[in-house]
Amino acid sequence: MDHLTKDDLAQIDRTYLQSLEREPLIDVTCKLRDFSAELLERLAQNSSNSSKPPSSDDPYSKGNKGNGDSKDDSDKSASAEDKKSQPAEGGSSTESSQSDDPKRFAGRQPGSQGFWRSETPVPESTIPHYPGHCVICGKEVDVPEESRPYMGYYVYELEKTASGIRIFCTLHHYYGAVCDCGHETKAQPGEGYISHVEGRKKDLKLTEYTMVGPMLAAFIAALHARFRMSRVKIREFLAYWLSTELSVGTIDKSIREGGVACYPVVEELVQELQEEEIVHLDETPWYEKGCLKWLWVAISTRVAVFYIGTRKKVELLSLITTAFIGWLVTDGYLAYRSYKRRQRCLAHLIRKAIALTGAVDEKAQEMGDWFLRELRGLIKTMTEDGEDGQSKCSLMLARLKRACNLGSEEEHSKLRALAKEILNDWDAVVAFVKNPELPATNNDAERALRHAVISRRISFGTRTAEGSRAYAALLSVIETCRLRDQDPWQYIAETIALGRKGIAPSPIPQ
Ligand SMILES: [Zn+2]
């Protein structure tokens, strides 16, 4: 079928249709009907019936996937069962970790081949740990020369060298000693925070009694959170390039540990955020165990906090508390509306105006151009002239308001919507003219979310509340370190080392 162009459609107006005889009128109507049908089919295209990628699917209508607003979505995979209740032929489907099979849980499957080290580790050095004091009387205790350690374990650690990195192994030996008072005190590996997840067999505990040193754990967390590598790829990478064999389970634990160790840092960052003068806020869809959630970001010039939760207004309090008295820069999402000191992102409105300039309706095109001219003019004047620009802007503001008033009376639905949108949120749209220190767009927050959006497309999100919180914590620390010109991985490695001893982390340097 010949494609109708914008020009064709503009000509088919009421007057033209009224001028036609019956037969040609039916021809035109049929042509329009076919054209609509074709567009309708194209609208219904998604990853399941065309070559479009899954990431382009509408986040609100992902098949069986639940809505993040509901309280508990633990077992709502009913409709997926019909699709894939049979295992793959031959029974070996261990490779496809992204399987939708609801009966298949994450991680190692029962009966699958286990993981073991092919060679005994060769430690470069042995580090002895002695008890310093008797736990009963507090007296100093000495460990006799000939005594043997009561326990020991190997630790792989990563070290940055002048021209690269290397992974080496150390053996840790723990000794006990008998005090004069008769009590035997044993040196113990440090222990810290325990993260519990309902239904998980083993809690995640921060402890020194582990095979992966703090710097290597931070390195693995970096490969995952920053370089977007899957756990399986990280295992492959470590094995081939660094000759270090770690199981997927150990890698998973290291990734989480990095995030969990950062929890207290994030609590500190949220406090710091409340004292900031300008905070950018934005949110993007996220999936947790296939359920729609939202990844929020609040970012200033020196603090960034990420948070995964629902899109409800109360979730905002996890980022912006009642203590906050600064300015918020946001998009038009309703949850932000009640906040008085707010700048509305003009980039969104400009994109809508650009869409209008491409409309079929001529009036809508003209008005789109008008909105675009005034919005861009305001931004340009305020960026170039700052405070001096205010007087120049008053005429533009008046013209913009007139365009809105005219547009809100028009029949074209998108034109009317944009005009009303600006009018309804007028103070927030033009706040940056009265307050030249405010940015007119929310680019900082959108940029901060971009990395996570790409990760979501690769990984399809997180699987547990702990995974979400740990991932958000890592993002918060990485981004804040970036804002402060600090090495995030050195800091995260130190935070893991302290966390394993049960010691609170030091704040991120300013
Ligand atoms: Zn004693």
mmCIF file of C-alpha atoms in Angstrom, residues 74-230:
data_model
loop_
_atom_site.group_PDB
_atom_site.id
_atom_site.type_symbol
_atom_site.label_atom_id
_atom_site.label_comp_id
_atom_site.label_asym_id
_atom_site.label_seq_id
_atom_site.Cartn_x
_atom_site.Cartn_y
_atom_site.Cartn_z
ATOM 1 C CA SER A 74 7.008 -13.224 45.493
ATOM 2 C CA ASP A 75 4.988 -15.884 43.697
ATOM 3 C CA LYS A 76 3.014 -14.418 40.855
ATOM 4 C CA SER A 77 4.409 -16.310 37.909
ATOM 5 C CA ALA A 78 1.211 -18.188 37.136
ATOM 6 C CA SER A 79 0.791 -17.388 33.452
ATOM 7 C CA ALA A 80 4.429 -18.135 32.651
ATOM 8 C CA GLU A 81 3.930 -21.751 33.645
ATOM 9 C CA ASP A 82 1.901 -22.526 30.563
ATOM 10 C CA LYS A 83 4.667 -21.311 28.328
ATOM 11 C CA LYS A 84 7.576 -23.367 29.539
ATOM 12 C CA SER A 85 6.740 -26.241 31.755
ATOM 13 C CA GLN A 86 8.948 -28.702 29.883
ATOM 14 C CA PRO A 87 12.712 -28.655 30.341
ATOM 15 C CA ALA A 88 14.877 -28.405 27.233
ATOM 16 C CA GLU A 89 15.401 -31.598 25.246
ATOM 17 C CA GLY A 90 18.118 -33.823 26.620
ATOM 18 C CA GLY A 91 17.568 -32.307 30.036
ATOM 19 C CA SER A 92 20.647 -30.116 30.096
ATOM 20 C CA SER A 93 19.697 -26.476 30.167
ATOM 21 C CA THR A 94 22.347 -25.299 32.627
ATOM 22 C CA GLU A 95 23.712 -22.640 30.284
ATOM 23 C CA SER A 96 20.586 -20.560 29.894
ATOM 24 C CA SER A 97 20.598 -18.614 33.131
ATOM 25 C CA GLN A 98 17.999 -16.171 31.790
ATOM 26 C CA SER A 99 15.368 -18.887 31.495
ATOM 27 C CA ASP A 100 11.836 -17.874 32.412
ATOM 28 C CA ASP A 101 11.057 -21.331 33.731
ATOM 29 C CA PRO A 102 9.334 -20.618 37.018
ATOM 30 C CA LYS A 103 10.323 -24.006 38.447
ATOM 31 C CA ARG A 104 13.979 -23.264 37.944
ATOM 32 C CA PHE A 105 15.425 -21.114 40.717
ATOM 33 C CA ALA A 106 18.523 -18.927 40.444
ATOM 34 C CA GLY A 107 21.949 -20.372 41.121
ATOM 35 C CA ARG A 108 23.357 -23.892 40.996
ATOM 36 C CA GLN A 109 20.812 -26.596 40.200
ATOM 37 C CA PRO A 110 20.549 -29.803 42.214
ATOM 38 C CA GLY A 111 22.647 -32.518 40.617
ATOM 39 C CA SER A 112 24.743 -30.143 38.514
ATOM 40 C CA GLN A 113 28.495 -30.523 38.524
ATOM 41 C CA GLY A 114 30.114 -28.945 41.581
ATOM 42 C CA PHE A 115 33.017 -26.551 41.596
ATOM 43 C CA TRP A 116 36.369 -27.373 43.105
ATOM 44 C CA ARG A 117 39.867 -26.040 42.903
ATOM 45 C CA SER A 118 42.024 -28.055 40.519
ATOM 46 C CA GLU A 119 45.276 -27.241 42.299
ATOM 47 C CA THR A 120 46.245 -26.567 45.895
ATOM 48 C CA PRO A 121 46.872 -22.828 46.302
ATOM 49 C CA VAL A 122 50.509 -21.815 46.688
ATOM 50 C CA PRO A 123 50.702 -19.031 49.284
ATOM 51 C CA GLU A 124 53.374 -16.355 48.915
ATOM 52 C CA SER A 125 53.471 -15.780 52.616
ATOM 53 C CA THR A 126 51.885 -16.864 55.870
ATOM 54 C CA ILE A 127 50.303 -14.269 58.121
ATOM 55 C CA PRO A 128 50.007 -15.306 61.781
ATOM 56 C CA HIS A 129 47.209 -13.972 63.999
ATOM 57 C CA TYR A 130 47.845 -14.083 67.758
ATOM 58 C CA PRO A 131 45.480 -13.235 70.606
ATOM 59 C CA GLY A 132 46.812 -10.048 72.205
ATOM 60 C CA HIS A 133 44.956 -10.181 75.506
ATOM 61 C CA CYS A 134 43.129 -12.698 77.626
ATOM 62 C CA VAL A 135 39.384 -12.238 77.120
ATOM 63 C CA ILE A 136 38.720 -13.011 80.810
ATOM 64 C CA CYS A 137 41.268 -10.978 82.780
ATOM 65 C CA GLY A 138 42.621 -8.701 80.081
ATOM 66 C CA LYS A 139 46.244 -9.619 80.717
ATOM 67 C CA GLU A 140 48.646 -9.750 77.770
ATOM 68 C CA VAL A 141 49.216 -13.285 76.568
ATOM 69 C CA ASP A 142 52.252 -14.740 74.803
ATOM 70 C CA VAL A 143 52.088 -17.487 72.246
ATOM 71 C CA PRO A 144 54.926 -19.996 72.811
ATOM 72 C CA GLU A 145 57.350 -20.497 69.895
ATOM 73 C CA GLU A 146 56.526 -24.155 69.376
ATOM 74 C CA SER A 147 52.720 -23.776 69.324
ATOM 75 C CA ARG A 148 50.744 -24.668 66.211
ATOM 76 C CA PRO A 149 47.855 -22.699 64.706
ATOM 77 C CA TYR A 150 44.419 -24.053 65.546
ATOM 78 C CA MET A 151 43.025 -22.948 62.156
ATOM 79 C CA GLY A 152 44.091 -21.472 58.849
ATOM 80 C CA TYR A 153 42.737 -20.463 55.465
ATOM 81 C CA TYR A 154 43.909 -19.120 52.120
ATOM 82 C CA VAL A 155 43.067 -15.620 50.899
ATOM 83 C CA TYR A 156 43.422 -14.414 47.325
ATOM 84 C CA GLU A 157 44.111 -10.711 47.125
ATOM 85 C CA LEU A 158 44.608 -8.273 44.281
ATOM 86 C CA GLU A 159 47.366 -5.732 44.248
ATOM 87 C CA LYS A 160 47.897 -2.804 41.925
ATOM 88 C CA THR A 161 51.486 -2.666 40.722
ATOM 89 C CA ALA A 162 53.274 0.135 38.871
ATOM 90 C CA SER A 163 52.210 -1.253 35.510
ATOM 91 C CA GLY A 164 49.296 -3.584 36.152
ATOM 92 C CA ILE A 165 47.615 -5.799 38.645
ATOM 93 C CA ARG A 166 48.469 -9.162 40.151
ATOM 94 C CA ILE A 167 46.588 -11.649 42.277
ATOM 95 C CA PHE A 168 48.494 -13.472 44.975
ATOM 96 C CA CYS A 169 47.648 -15.925 47.711
ATOM 97 C CA THR A 170 48.411 -15.692 51.425
ATOM 98 C CA LEU A 171 47.862 -18.250 54.179
ATOM 99 C CA HIS A 172 46.322 -16.951 57.409
ATOM 100 C CA HIS A 173 47.107 -18.846 60.612
ATOM 101 C CA TYR A 174 45.213 -18.323 63.866
ATOM 102 C CA TYR A 175 46.730 -19.125 67.233
ATOM 103 C CA GLY A 176 45.408 -19.653 70.715
ATOM 104 C CA ALA A 177 47.261 -18.996 74.005
ATOM 105 C CA VAL A 178 46.674 -19.974 77.632
ATOM 106 C CA CYS A 179 46.776 -17.134 80.140
ATOM 107 C CA ASP A 180 48.146 -17.330 83.732
ATOM 108 C CA CYS A 181 44.502 -17.319 84.879
ATOM 109 C CA GLY A 182 44.052 -20.639 83.094
ATOM 110 C CA HIS A 183 41.779 -19.415 80.284
ATOM 111 C CA GLU A 184 42.690 -20.136 76.689
ATOM 112 C CA THR A 185 42.030 -17.220 74.340
ATOM 113 C CA LYS A 186 41.951 -17.799 70.571
ATOM 114 C CA ALA A 187 42.599 -15.206 67.882
ATOM 115 C CA GLN A 188 39.518 -14.959 65.651
ATOM 116 C CA PRO A 189 38.916 -13.659 62.146
ATOM 117 C CA GLY A 190 36.899 -10.415 62.269
ATOM 118 C CA GLU A 191 33.144 -10.414 61.783
ATOM 119 C CA GLY A 192 30.681 -7.684 60.855
ATOM 120 C CA TYR A 193 27.182 -7.027 59.518
ATOM 121 C CA ILE A 194 24.943 -9.979 58.677
ATOM 122 C CA SER A 195 22.488 -9.525 55.802
ATOM 123 C CA HIS A 196 19.451 -11.780 56.028
ATOM 124 C CA VAL A 197 17.156 -12.615 53.111
ATOM 125 C CA GLU A 198 13.911 -14.481 53.774
ATOM 126 C CA GLY A 199 14.098 -17.992 52.329
ATOM 127 C CA ARG A 200 17.832 -17.991 51.628
ATOM 128 C CA LYS A 201 19.717 -20.940 53.068
ATOM 129 C CA LYS A 202 22.746 -18.989 54.219
ATOM 130 C CA ASP A 203 22.976 -15.387 55.430
ATOM 131 C CA LEU A 204 25.551 -13.094 53.905
ATOM 132 C CA LYS A 205 28.037 -12.251 56.634
ATOM 133 C CA LEU A 206 30.874 -9.770 56.349
ATOM 134 C CA THR A 207 33.873 -11.697 57.708
ATOM 135 C CA GLU A 208 37.611 -11.963 57.263
ATOM 136 C CA TYR A 209 37.217 -15.745 57.148
ATOM 137 C CA THR A 210 36.815 -15.807 53.387
ATOM 138 C CA MET A 211 38.788 -16.662 50.282
ATOM 139 C CA VAL A 212 38.508 -13.291 48.551
ATOM 140 C CA GLY A 213 40.539 -10.356 49.893
ATOM 141 C CA PRO A 214 38.944 -6.868 50.127
ATOM 142 C CA MET A 215 40.697 -5.456 47.051
ATOM 143 C CA LEU A 216 39.845 -8.513 44.922
ATOM 144 C CA ALA A 217 36.224 -8.290 46.145
ATOM 145 C CA ALA A 218 36.153 -4.603 45.148
ATOM 146 C CA PHE A 219 37.651 -5.550 41.753
ATOM 147 C CA ILE A 220 34.899 -8.135 41.180
ATOM 148 C CA ALA A 221 32.263 -5.610 42.268
ATOM 149 C CA ALA A 222 33.770 -3.149 39.762
ATOM 150 C CA LEU A 223 33.629 -5.680 36.900
ATOM 151 C CA HIS A 224 29.961 -6.171 37.694
ATOM 152 C CA ALA A 225 28.599 -2.761 38.701
ATOM 153 C CA ARG A 226 30.777 -0.554 36.520
ATOM 154 C CA PHE A 227 31.793 -2.749 33.599
ATOM 155 C CA ARG A 228 28.449 -4.583 33.480
ATOM 156 C CA MET A 229 29.895 -8.110 33.351
ATOM 157 C CA SER A 230 27.747 -11.070 34.340
#
